[in-house]
PDB file of C-alpha atoms in Angstrom:
ATOM      1  CA  MET A   4       0.254   0.035  -0.174  1.00  0.00           C
ATOM      2  CA  THR A   5       2.473   2.552  -1.499  1.00  0.00           C
ATOM      3  CA  ASP A   6       2.142   5.945  -2.884  1.00  0.00           C
ATOM      4  CA  ARG A   7      -0.760   6.936  -1.263  1.00  0.00           C
ATOM      5  CA  TYR A   8       0.742  10.787  -1.270  1.00  0.00           C
ATOM      6  CA  ASN A   9       0.410  10.835  -4.384  1.00  0.00           C
ATOM      7  CA  GLY A  10      -2.735  10.738  -5.379  1.00  0.00           C
ATOM      8  CA  VAL A  11      -6.265   9.282  -4.406  1.00  0.00           C
ATOM      9  CA  PHE A  12      -5.682   6.029  -3.259  1.00  0.00           C
ATOM     10  CA  ARG A  13      -8.398   3.380  -3.597  1.00  0.00           C
ATOM     11  CA  TRP A  14      -8.415   0.050  -1.974  1.00  0.00           C
ATOM     12  CA  VAL A  15     -10.393  -3.133  -1.866  1.00  0.00           C
ATOM     13  CA  LEU A  16     -10.509  -5.824   0.482  1.00  0.00           C
ATOM     14  CA  ASP A  17     -12.822  -9.166  -0.299  1.00  0.00           C
ATOM     15  CA  VAL A  18     -14.179 -10.437   2.540  1.00  0.00           C
ATOM     16  CA  GLN A  19     -15.859 -13.570   1.466  1.00  0.00           C
ATOM     17  CA  SER A  20     -13.297 -16.159   3.269  1.00  0.00           C
ATOM     18  CA  GLU A  21     -12.797 -14.021   6.266  1.00  0.00           C
ATOM     19  CA  TRP A  22     -13.975 -14.242   9.842  1.00  0.00           C
ATOM     20  CA  PRO A  23     -15.965 -18.028   9.064  1.00  0.00           C
ATOM     21  CA  CYS A  24     -18.551 -19.108  10.968  1.00  0.00           C
ATOM     22  CA  SER A  25     -20.824 -21.471  11.740  1.00  0.00           C
ATOM     23  CA  ASP A  26     -23.456 -22.177   9.533  1.00  0.00           C
ATOM     24  CA  SER A  27     -26.055 -22.408  12.533  1.00  0.00           C
ATOM     25  CA  ILE A  28     -24.926 -18.479  13.406  1.00  0.00           C
ATOM     26  CA  LYS A  29     -25.144 -17.479   9.606  1.00  0.00           C
ATOM     27  CA  SER A  30     -28.394 -15.141  10.653  1.00  0.00           C
ATOM     28  CA  GLY A  31     -30.659 -14.372  13.224  1.00  0.00           C
ATOM     29  CA  ARG A  32     -31.411 -12.734  16.103  1.00  0.00           C
ATOM     30  CA  GLY A  33     -28.083 -12.937  18.391  1.00  0.00           C
ATOM     31  CA  ALA A  34     -26.512 -14.140  16.085  1.00  0.00           C
ATOM     32  CA  SER A  35     -23.720 -11.575  16.146  1.00  0.00           C
ATOM     33  CA  ALA A  36     -23.293 -11.676  19.182  1.00  0.00           C
ATOM     34  CA  LEU A  37     -22.586 -15.598  19.124  1.00  0.00           C
ATOM     35  CA  TRP A  38     -20.253 -15.076  15.998  1.00  0.00           C
ATOM     36  CA  ALA A  39     -18.928 -12.184  17.777  1.00  0.00           C
ATOM     37  CA  HIS A  40     -17.108 -14.803  20.485  1.00  0.00           C
ATOM     38  CA  GLU A  41     -16.586 -17.160  17.679  1.00  0.00           C
ATOM     39  CA  ASN A  42     -12.239 -17.708  16.542  1.00  0.00           C
ATOM     40  CA  ASP A  43     -10.360 -14.618  16.842  1.00  0.00           C
ATOM     41  CA  ASN A  44     -13.384 -12.619  15.950  1.00  0.00           C
ATOM     42  CA  GLN A  45     -13.152 -10.691  19.792  1.00  0.00           C
ATOM     43  CA  ARG A  46      -8.878  -9.206  19.226  1.00  0.00           C
ATOM     44  CA  VAL A  47     -10.869  -8.013  15.772  1.00  0.00           C
ATOM     45  CA  LEU A  48     -13.515  -5.949  17.157  1.00  0.00           C
ATOM     46  CA  ASN A  49     -11.603  -4.697  19.924  1.00  0.00           C
ATOM     47  CA  LEU A  50      -9.855  -2.898  17.418  1.00  0.00           C
ATOM     48  CA  LEU A  51     -13.085  -0.654  17.389  1.00  0.00           C
ATOM     49  CA  THR A  52     -14.609   2.128  19.402  1.00  0.00           C
ATOM     50  CA  SER A  53     -17.137   0.650  21.742  1.00  0.00           C
ATOM     51  CA  LYS A  54     -19.838   2.497  19.328  1.00  0.00           C
ATOM     52  CA  GLU A  55     -18.164   1.213  16.333  1.00  0.00           C
ATOM     53  CA  ARG A  56     -18.287  -2.519  17.765  1.00  0.00           C
ATOM     54  CA  GLU A  57     -21.948  -1.855  18.199  1.00  0.00           C
ATOM     55  CA  MET A  58     -22.688  -0.197  14.539  1.00  0.00           C
ATOM     56  CA  VAL A  59     -20.875  -3.789  13.416  1.00  0.00           C
ATOM     57  CA  LEU A  60     -22.979  -5.731  15.840  1.00  0.00           C
ATOM     58  CA  ARG A  61     -26.301  -4.389  15.274  1.00  0.00           C
ATOM     59  CA  PHE A  62     -26.696  -6.681  11.765  1.00  0.00           C
ATOM     60  CA  TYR A  63     -28.877  -9.406  11.407  1.00  0.00           C
ATOM     61  CA  HIS A  64     -27.464 -11.473   8.796  1.00  0.00           C
ATOM     62  CA  ILE A  65     -23.697 -12.179   9.295  1.00  0.00           C
ATOM     63  CA  LYS A  66     -22.440 -11.056   6.386  1.00  0.00           C
ATOM     64  CA  ASP A  67     -23.226  -7.464   6.510  1.00  0.00           C
ATOM     65  CA  VAL A  68     -21.780  -7.907   9.899  1.00  0.00           C
ATOM     66  CA  LYS A  69     -18.411  -8.775   8.301  1.00  0.00           C
ATOM     67  CA  LEU A  70     -18.774  -6.119   5.676  1.00  0.00           C
ATOM     68  CA  SER A  71     -19.664  -3.438   8.162  1.00  0.00           C
ATOM     69  CA  LEU A  72     -16.397  -4.615  10.555  1.00  0.00           C
ATOM     70  CA  ALA A  73     -14.125  -4.872   7.123  1.00  0.00           C
ATOM     71  CA  SER A  74     -15.378  -0.885   6.762  1.00  0.00           C
ATOM     72  CA  GLN A  75     -14.234  -0.338  10.297  1.00  0.00           C
ATOM     73  CA  LEU A  76     -10.837  -1.669  10.062  1.00  0.00           C
ATOM     74  CA  LEU A  77      -9.928   0.383   6.569  1.00  0.00           C
ATOM     75  CA  LYS A  78     -11.315   3.558   7.864  1.00  0.00           C
ATOM     76  CA  HIS A  79      -8.618   3.256  10.747  1.00  0.00           C
ATOM     77  CA  CYS A  80      -6.017   1.924   8.543  1.00  0.00           C
ATOM     78  CA  ALA A  81      -5.663   4.412   6.232  1.00  0.00           C
ATOM     79  CA  VAL A  82      -5.713   7.235   9.233  1.00  0.00           C
ATOM     80  CA  VAL A  83      -3.209   5.435  10.111  1.00  0.00           C
ATOM     81  CA  GLN A  84      -1.002   4.661   6.649  1.00  0.00           C
ATOM     82  CA  SER A  85      -1.629   8.303   5.667  1.00  0.00           C
ATOM     83  CA  CYS A  86      -1.528  10.602   8.546  1.00  0.00           C
ATOM     84  CA  HIS A  87       1.146   8.370  10.424  1.00  0.00           C
ATOM     85  CA  VAL A  88      -1.040   8.606  13.822  1.00  0.00           C
ATOM     86  CA  PRO A  89      -1.017   5.229  16.057  1.00  0.00           C
ATOM     87  CA  TRP A  90      -4.553   2.905  15.767  1.00  0.00           C
ATOM     88  CA  SER A  91      -5.481   4.177  19.447  1.00  0.00           C
ATOM     89  CA  ASP A  92      -5.385   8.165  17.634  1.00  0.00           C
ATOM     90  CA  SER A  93      -7.311   7.208  14.764  1.00  0.00           C
ATOM     91  CA  VAL A  94     -10.840   8.800  15.513  1.00  0.00           C
ATOM     92  CA  ILE A  95     -12.867   8.449  12.906  1.00  0.00           C
ATOM     93  CA  SER A  96     -14.511  12.248  12.634  1.00  0.00           C
ATOM     94  CA  LYS A  97     -17.829  13.621  10.358  1.00  0.00           C
ATOM     95  CA  HIS A  98     -18.368  16.781   8.474  1.00  0.00           C
ATOM     96  CA  GLU A  99     -21.379  18.677   8.574  1.00  0.00           C
ATOM     97  CA  ASN A 100     -22.957  16.960   5.635  1.00  0.00           C
ATOM     98  CA  HIS A 101     -21.848  13.559   8.238  1.00  0.00           C
ATOM     99  CA  LYS A 102     -18.991  12.515   5.415  1.00  0.00           C
ATOM    100  CA  PRO A 103     -16.653  10.448   7.702  1.00  0.00           C
ATOM    101  CA  CYS A 104     -13.380  11.947   7.546  1.00  0.00           C
ATOM    102  CA  TYR A 105      -9.936  11.631   9.774  1.00  0.00           C
ATOM    103  CA  ILE A 106      -9.090  15.455  11.650  1.00  0.00           C
ATOM    104  CA  PRO A 107      -6.306  15.770  13.533  1.00  0.00           C
ATOM    105  CA  MET A 108      -6.176  16.354  17.310  1.00  0.00           C
ATOM    106  CA  ASN A 109      -3.350  18.861  16.348  1.00  0.00           C
ATOM    107  CA  SER A 110      -2.807  22.404  13.615  1.00  0.00           C
ATOM    108  CA  SER A 111       0.337  20.032  12.282  1.00  0.00           C
ATOM    109  CA  GLY A 112      -1.546  17.294  11.486  1.00  0.00           C
ATOM    110  CA  LYS A 113      -2.568  15.482   8.252  1.00  0.00           C
ATOM    111  CA  ARG A 114      -6.110  15.460   7.498  1.00  0.00           C
ATOM    112  CA  LEU A 115      -7.874  12.798   5.739  1.00  0.00           C
ATOM    113  CA  GLU A 116     -10.624  12.776   3.554  1.00  0.00           C
ATOM    114  CA  PHE A 117     -11.958   9.244   2.273  1.00  0.00           C
ATOM    115  CA  ASN A 118     -15.381   7.763   1.777  1.00  0.00           C
ATOM    116  CA  ILE A 119     -16.238   4.073   1.369  1.00  0.00           C
ATOM    117  CA  SER A 120     -18.678   1.694   0.044  1.00  0.00           C
ATOM    118  CA  HIS A 121     -19.613  -2.011   0.065  1.00  0.00           C
ATOM    119  CA  HIS A 122     -21.915  -4.893  -2.113  1.00  0.00           C
ATOM    120  CA  GLY A 123     -21.506  -8.276  -2.522  1.00  0.00           C
ATOM    121  CA  SER A 124     -18.532  -9.008  -0.640  1.00  0.00           C
ATOM    122  CA  LEU A 125     -16.677  -6.763  -1.529  1.00  0.00           C
ATOM    123  CA  VAL A 126     -15.468  -3.184   0.416  1.00  0.00           C
ATOM    124  CA  ALA A 127     -13.731  -0.171  -1.498  1.00  0.00           C
ATOM    125  CA  LEU A 128     -12.698   3.091   0.066  1.00  0.00           C
ATOM    126  CA  ALA A 129     -10.894   5.606  -2.066  1.00  0.00           C
ATOM    127  CA  GLY A 130      -8.762   8.419   0.034  1.00  0.00           C
ATOM    128  CA  CYS A 131      -6.408  11.557  -0.171  1.00  0.00           C
ATOM    129  CA  ALA A 132      -4.352  12.554   2.501  1.00  0.00           C
ATOM    130  CA  ASP A 133      -3.956  16.874   3.104  1.00  0.00           C
ATOM    131  CA  THR A 134      -6.299  17.935  -0.141  1.00  0.00           C
ATOM    132  CA  ASP A 135      -8.775  19.823  -0.275  1.00  0.00           C
ATOM    133  CA  ILE A 136     -11.091  17.302  -2.439  1.00  0.00           C
ATOM    134  CA  GLN A 137     -14.290  15.889  -2.073  1.00  0.00           C
ATOM    135  CA  LEU A 138     -14.786  12.288  -3.068  1.00  0.00           C
ATOM    136  CA  GLY A 139     -17.002   9.663  -3.645  1.00  0.00           C
ATOM    137  CA  VAL A 140     -16.929   5.291  -3.894  1.00  0.00           C
ATOM    138  CA  ASP A 141     -20.071   3.092  -5.162  1.00  0.00           C
ATOM    139  CA  VAL A 142     -19.334  -0.582  -5.380  1.00  0.00           C
ATOM    140  CA  VAL A 143     -22.211  -2.617  -6.928  1.00  0.00           C
ATOM    141  CA  GLN A 144     -22.501  -6.405  -8.299  1.00  0.00           C
ATOM    142  CA  LEU A 145     -24.841  -7.209 -10.226  1.00  0.00           C
ATOM    143  CA  ASP A 146     -27.762 -10.198  -8.827  1.00  0.00           C
ATOM    144  CA  HIS A 147     -28.904 -11.387 -11.615  1.00  0.00           C
ATOM    145  CA  ILE A 148     -31.039 -14.048  -9.831  1.00  0.00           C
ATOM    146  CA  ARG A 149     -32.988 -11.058  -7.714  1.00  0.00           C
ATOM    147  CA  ASP A 150     -33.219  -9.281 -11.033  1.00  0.00           C
ATOM    148  CA  LEU A 151     -33.863 -11.053 -14.029  1.00  0.00           C
ATOM    149  CA  PRO A 152     -37.296 -12.430 -12.357  1.00  0.00           C
ATOM    150  CA  ARG A 153     -38.572  -8.993 -12.318  1.00  0.00           C
ATOM    151  CA  VAL A 154     -37.223  -7.784 -15.828  1.00  0.00           C
ATOM    152  CA  ARG A 155     -38.811 -10.703 -16.992  1.00  0.00           C
ATOM    153  CA  ARG A 156     -42.153 -10.102 -15.343  1.00  0.00           C
ATOM    154  CA  GLU A 157     -42.646  -6.629 -15.539  1.00  0.00           C
ATOM    155  CA  GLY A 158     -40.561  -5.926 -19.117  1.00  0.00           C
ATOM    156  CA  TRP A 159     -37.451  -3.787 -19.212  1.00  0.00           C
ATOM    157  CA  SER A 160     -38.535  -0.554 -20.410  1.00  0.00           C
ATOM    158  CA  SER A 161     -41.500  -0.663 -17.112  1.00  0.00           C
ATOM    159  CA  TRP A 162     -38.480  -2.184 -15.022  1.00  0.00           C
ATOM    160  CA  VAL A 163     -36.163   1.293 -16.164  1.00  0.00           C
ATOM    161  CA  LYS A 164     -39.191   3.699 -15.408  1.00  0.00           C
ATOM    162  CA  THR A 165     -39.327   2.606 -11.638  1.00  0.00           C
ATOM    163  CA  TYR A 166     -35.834   4.516 -10.875  1.00  0.00           C
ATOM    164  CA  ASP A 167     -37.143   7.480 -12.821  1.00  0.00           C
ATOM    165  CA  ALA A 168     -36.730   9.233  -9.232  1.00  0.00           C
ATOM    166  CA  VAL A 169     -32.792   8.585  -9.235  1.00  0.00           C
ATOM    167  CA  PHE A 170     -32.254   9.192 -12.909  1.00  0.00           C
ATOM    168  CA  SER A 171     -33.371  11.901 -15.284  1.00  0.00           C
ATOM    169  CA  ALA A 172     -35.647  11.613 -18.360  1.00  0.00           C
ATOM    170  CA  ARG A 173     -32.727  11.241 -20.671  1.00  0.00           C
ATOM    171  CA  GLU A 174     -30.504   8.826 -18.514  1.00  0.00           C
ATOM    172  CA  VAL A 175     -34.052   6.962 -18.693  1.00  0.00           C
ATOM    173  CA  GLN A 176     -34.177   6.794 -22.258  1.00  0.00           C
ATOM    174  CA  ASP A 177     -31.140   6.149 -22.165  1.00  0.00           C
ATOM    175  CA  ILE A 178     -31.183   2.971 -20.405  1.00  0.00           C
ATOM    176  CA  ALA A 179     -34.398   1.530 -21.847  1.00  0.00           C
ATOM    177  CA  THR A 180     -33.381   2.029 -25.325  1.00  0.00           C
ATOM    178  CA  TRP A 181     -29.554   0.740 -25.346  1.00  0.00           C
ATOM    179  CA  GLU A 182     -28.615  -2.737 -27.451  1.00  0.00           C
ATOM    180  CA  PRO A 183     -25.564  -4.088 -26.593  1.00  0.00           C
ATOM    181  CA  SER A 184     -24.562  -6.671 -29.253  1.00  0.00           C
ATOM    182  CA  PRO A 185     -27.249  -7.919 -31.988  1.00  0.00           C
ATOM    183  CA  THR A 186     -26.116 -11.201 -31.359  1.00  0.00           C
ATOM    184  CA  LEU A 187     -27.095 -11.666 -27.677  1.00  0.00           C
ATOM    185  CA  LYS A 188     -30.627 -13.388 -27.352  1.00  0.00           C
ATOM    186  CA  GLY A 189     -32.533 -14.049 -24.454  1.00  0.00           C
ATOM    187  CA  ASP A 190     -31.329 -13.662 -20.468  1.00  0.00           C
ATOM    188  CA  ASP A 191     -27.737 -13.251 -21.820  1.00  0.00           C
ATOM    189  CA  LEU A 192     -29.450 -10.171 -23.723  1.00  0.00           C
ATOM    190  CA  LEU A 193     -31.299  -8.818 -20.185  1.00  0.00           C
ATOM    191  CA  LYS A 194     -27.976  -9.686 -18.402  1.00  0.00           C
ATOM    192  CA  SER A 195     -26.396  -7.139 -20.470  1.00  0.00           C
ATOM    193  CA  LYS A 196     -28.743  -4.439 -20.724  1.00  0.00           C
ATOM    194  CA  LEU A 197     -28.604  -4.950 -16.738  1.00  0.00           C
ATOM    195  CA  ARG A 198     -24.657  -4.342 -16.994  1.00  0.00           C
ATOM    196  CA  HIS A 199     -24.906  -0.750 -18.676  1.00  0.00           C
ATOM    197  CA  PHE A 200     -28.400   0.193 -15.951  1.00  0.00           C
ATOM    198  CA  TYR A 201     -25.992  -0.483 -13.080  1.00  0.00           C
ATOM    199  CA  ALA A 202     -22.890   1.034 -15.175  1.00  0.00           C
ATOM    200  CA  HIS A 203     -25.151   4.240 -14.632  1.00  0.00           C
ATOM    201  CA  TRP A 204     -26.103   3.465 -10.936  1.00  0.00           C
ATOM    202  CA  CYS A 205     -22.489   2.844  -9.924  1.00  0.00           C
ATOM    203  CA  LEU A 206     -21.785   6.518 -11.308  1.00  0.00           C
ATOM    204  CA  LYS A 207     -24.667   7.961  -9.488  1.00  0.00           C
ATOM    205  CA  GLU A 208     -24.217   6.692  -6.299  1.00  0.00           C
ATOM    206  CA  ALA A 209     -20.308   8.014  -6.270  1.00  0.00           C
ATOM    207  CA  TYR A 210     -21.407  11.556  -7.255  1.00  0.00           C
ATOM    208  CA  VAL A 211     -23.737  11.870  -5.011  1.00  0.00           C
ATOM    209  CA  LYS A 212     -21.512  10.711  -2.724  1.00  0.00           C
ATOM    210  CA  MET A 213     -18.706  13.121  -3.092  1.00  0.00           C
ATOM    211  CA  THR A 214     -21.205  15.746  -2.748  1.00  0.00           C
ATOM    212  CA  GLY A 215     -22.727  14.498   0.937  1.00  0.00           C
ATOM    213  CA  GLU A 216     -26.050  14.183  -0.309  1.00  0.00           C
ATOM    214  CA  ALA A 217     -28.565  11.294  -0.382  1.00  0.00           C
ATOM    215  CA  LEU A 218     -30.436   9.512  -3.505  1.00  0.00           C
ATOM    216  CA  MET A 219     -32.938  11.826  -2.612  1.00  0.00           C
ATOM    217  CA  ALA A 220     -30.620  14.989  -3.068  1.00  0.00           C
ATOM    218  CA  PRO A 221     -33.943  17.803  -4.916  1.00  0.00           C
ATOM    219  CA  TRP A 222     -31.111  18.008  -8.077  1.00  0.00           C
ATOM    220  CA  LEU A 223     -30.993  14.136  -8.602  1.00  0.00           C
ATOM    221  CA  GLN A 224     -33.239  14.265 -11.382  1.00  0.00           C
ATOM    222  CA  ASP A 225     -31.787  17.197 -12.681  1.00  0.00           C
ATOM    223  CA  MET A 226     -28.351  15.943 -13.094  1.00  0.00           C
ATOM    224  CA  GLU A 227     -27.205  12.992 -15.598  1.00  0.00           C
ATOM    225  CA  PHE A 228     -24.506  11.091 -17.304  1.00  0.00           C
ATOM    226  CA  ARG A 229     -23.869  10.902 -20.948  1.00  0.00           C
ATOM    227  CA  ASN A 230     -21.674   8.702 -22.842  1.00  0.00           C
ATOM    228  CA  VAL A 231     -21.831   6.100 -20.536  1.00  0.00           C
ATOM    229  CA  ARG A 232     -20.149   2.634 -21.434  1.00  0.00           C
ATOM    230  CA  VAL A 233     -20.294  -0.229 -20.049  1.00  0.00           C
ATOM    231  CA  PRO A 234     -16.860  -1.932 -18.807  1.00  0.00           C
ATOM    232  CA  GLN A 235     -15.376  -4.783 -20.234  1.00  0.00           C
ATOM    233  CA  ALA A 236     -15.324  -7.408 -17.312  1.00  0.00           C
ATOM    234  CA  ALA A 237     -12.633  -9.343 -16.369  1.00  0.00           C
ATOM    235  CA  THR A 238     -12.286 -12.762 -18.411  1.00  0.00           C
ATOM    236  CA  GLY A 239     -10.634 -15.835 -18.100  1.00  0.00           C
ATOM    237  CA  PRO A 240     -10.151 -18.935 -15.919  1.00  0.00           C
ATOM    238  CA  LEU A 241     -10.281 -18.551 -11.684  1.00  0.00           C
ATOM    239  CA  THR A 242      -6.591 -20.193 -12.066  1.00  0.00           C
ATOM    240  CA  MET A 243      -5.191 -17.125 -13.751  1.00  0.00           C
ATOM    241  CA  ARG A 244      -6.340 -14.732 -11.026  1.00  0.00           C
ATOM    242  CA  PRO A 245      -5.464 -12.539  -9.402  1.00  0.00           C
ATOM    243  CA  SER A 246      -3.853 -11.248 -11.976  1.00  0.00           C
ATOM    244  CA  ASN A 247      -6.996 -11.313 -14.166  1.00  0.00           C
ATOM    245  CA  GLU A 248      -9.443  -9.438 -11.287  1.00  0.00           C
ATOM    246  CA  TRP A 249      -9.540  -6.225 -13.133  1.00  0.00           C
ATOM    247  CA  GLY A 250     -11.109  -5.705 -15.996  1.00  0.00           C
ATOM    248  CA  GLU A 251     -12.095  -2.101 -18.302  1.00  0.00           C
ATOM    249  CA  THR A 252     -12.094   0.814 -16.680  1.00  0.00           C
ATOM    250  CA  ILE A 253     -14.210   4.114 -18.126  1.00  0.00           C
ATOM    251  CA  SER A 254     -13.154   7.616 -17.417  1.00  0.00           C
ATOM    252  CA  ASP A 255     -15.085   9.457 -20.534  1.00  0.00           C
ATOM    253  CA  VAL A 256     -18.302   9.568 -19.175  1.00  0.00           C
ATOM    254  CA  GLU A 257     -19.850  13.402 -19.508  1.00  0.00           C
ATOM    255  CA  VAL A 258     -21.814  14.647 -16.510  1.00  0.00           C
ATOM    256  CA  TRP A 259     -24.670  17.465 -16.842  1.00  0.00           C
ATOM    257  CA  ARG A 260     -26.501  19.789 -14.700  1.00  0.00           C
ATOM    258  CA  ASP A 261     -29.884  21.655 -15.868  1.00  0.00           C
ATOM    259  CA  GLY A 262     -28.599  21.464 -19.115  1.00  0.00           C
ATOM    260  CA  LYS A 263     -24.509  22.601 -18.905  1.00  0.00           C
ATOM    261  CA  LYS A 264     -21.923  20.221 -19.202  1.00  0.00           C
ATOM    262  CA  ILE A 265     -19.736  20.060 -15.879  1.00  0.00           C
ATOM    263  CA  THR A 266     -15.995  20.221 -16.167  1.00  0.00           C
ATOM    264  CA  GLU A 267     -14.178  20.485 -12.054  1.00  0.00           C
ATOM    265  CA  VAL A 268     -15.354  16.733 -11.990  1.00  0.00           C
ATOM    266  CA  LYS A 269     -13.614  13.406 -12.594  1.00  0.00           C
ATOM    267  CA  LEU A 270     -14.706  10.140 -12.676  1.00  0.00           C
ATOM    268  CA  GLU A 271     -13.745   6.534 -13.426  1.00  0.00           C
ATOM    269  CA  LEU A 272     -15.851   3.298 -13.821  1.00  0.00           C
ATOM    270  CA  GLN A 273     -13.393   0.243 -12.679  1.00  0.00           C
ATOM    271  CA  ALA A 274     -14.918  -3.521 -13.595  1.00  0.00           C
ATOM    272  CA  PHE A 275     -13.650  -6.411 -11.118  1.00  0.00           C
ATOM    273  CA  ARG A 276     -13.954  -9.462 -12.142  1.00  0.00           C
ATOM    274  CA  ASP A 277     -17.109 -10.898 -13.900  1.00  0.00           C
ATOM    275  CA  ASP A 278     -20.051  -9.484 -11.835  1.00  0.00           C
ATOM    276  CA  TYR A 279     -18.227  -6.005 -10.346  1.00  0.00           C
ATOM    277  CA  MET A 280     -17.974  -2.534 -10.901  1.00  0.00           C
ATOM    278  CA  ILE A 281     -16.563   0.716  -8.880  1.00  0.00           C
ATOM    279  CA  GLY A 282     -17.205   3.778  -9.487  1.00  0.00           C
ATOM    280  CA  THR A 283     -15.434   6.749  -7.899  1.00  0.00           C
ATOM    281  CA  ALA A 284     -16.121  10.390  -8.156  1.00  0.00           C
ATOM    282  CA  SER A 285     -13.543  13.413  -7.026  1.00  0.00           C
ATOM    283  CA  SER A 286     -13.877  17.212  -7.083  1.00  0.00           C
ATOM    284  CA  ARG A 287     -10.189  17.640  -7.792  1.00  0.00           C
ATOM    285  CA  LEU A 288      -8.656  17.265 -11.869  1.00  0.00           C
ATOM    286  CA  ASP A 289      -5.688  17.803 -11.139  1.00  0.00           C
ATOM    287  CA  VAL A 290      -5.434  15.282  -8.402  1.00  0.00           C
ATOM    288  CA  PRO A 291      -4.851  11.476 -10.211  1.00  0.00           C
ATOM    289  CA  PHE A 292      -6.617   8.002  -9.421  1.00  0.00           C
ATOM    290  CA  LEU A 293      -4.090   5.620  -8.205  1.00  0.00           C
ATOM    291  CA  PRO A 294      -4.630   2.140  -9.212  1.00  0.00           C
ATOM    292  CA  TYR A 295      -7.158  -0.183  -6.789  1.00  0.00           C
ATOM    293  CA  ASN A 296      -5.103  -2.220  -4.711  1.00  0.00           C
ATOM    294  CA  LEU A 297      -6.900  -5.340  -3.516  1.00  0.00           C
ATOM    295  CA  LEU A 298      -5.482  -5.829  -0.159  1.00  0.00           C
ATOM    296  CA  ASP A 299      -4.565  -8.961   2.076  1.00  0.00           C
ATOM    297  CA  LEU A 300      -6.485  -9.128   5.739  1.00  0.00           C
ATOM    298  CA  GLN A 301      -3.716  -9.909   7.587  1.00  0.00           C
ATOM    299  CA  ARG A 302      -0.596  -8.649   5.704  1.00  0.00           C
ATOM    300  CA  ASP A 303      -2.088  -5.163   4.835  1.00  0.00           C
ATOM    301  CA  VAL A 304      -4.907  -4.230   7.271  1.00  0.00           C
ATOM    302  CA  TYR A 305      -3.925  -6.558  11.200  1.00  0.00           C
ATOM    303  CA  SER A 306      -0.029  -5.438  10.246  1.00  0.00           C
ATOM    304  CA  VAL A 307      -1.071  -1.640  10.737  1.00  0.00           C
ATOM    305  CA  ALA A 308      -2.995  -2.651  13.786  1.00  0.00           C
ATOM    306  CA  ASP A 309      -0.222  -4.676  15.234  1.00  0.00           C
ATOM    307  CA  LEU A 310      -2.714  -7.733  15.681  1.00  0.00           C
ATOM    308  CA  ARG A 311      -0.568 -10.503  15.787  1.00  0.00           C
TER     309      ARG A 311
END
């Protein structure tokens, strides 16, 4: 995890195989409390503040507990690595708009702006130290098991229009009428259209999170993305990974608001594996995005926390 001071650093952590638990406690009332005392989980939880532990353990499903725990760990790790403070001093603060950040205890310390997102089994973080910058990141995992039945039942155009509170009229039209390769048929066609839909969704989430507002922002339908292309997924046999984890990167998306092109925002959409996309938004054109770094929990996080 290097080059944190030359741009926006970006991390991804996959928790799929981390903190395993017994099948009997994967979800349910009290499951998180039982999970907390399995294996070495309590030692990891003790790296957090009492309030953070409470937030982590409030979830019903253990998969959500793990995502929340990883999010908290990455925040602290980013502060320790970027701002050169002990883990015990990596206190997470919030801006007035409730976006998390790190504000040093003394005026000579480094500030850290960051944003975090999780979906599926991935947690993504984008951060930048000692820079006047706003950041947003969003990760989406395509879920065909959830989406395809509803799309088949409602029809593609009708399904897209259920999201007209999030997208502009032009975006709804673009998504509803977009056609991929003419060789695709049936479910393969719908899967390609869903990937295009989630490319739009991921970009919009990242942009809105950069501003510090939610998807209920009053200007949401007045802001739209144009020239949205779908990044090609990573392909190849699983045996080639992790060298083959990353797919195509798209960085030529246009942002328009109230009929005017916005030029002071940097956007990027990154394909990861065959079912994830990660969007990053930044308020600074002159601060580069560094490549994503796929973290190892033991090597990159526990070592920073001095957890042996």
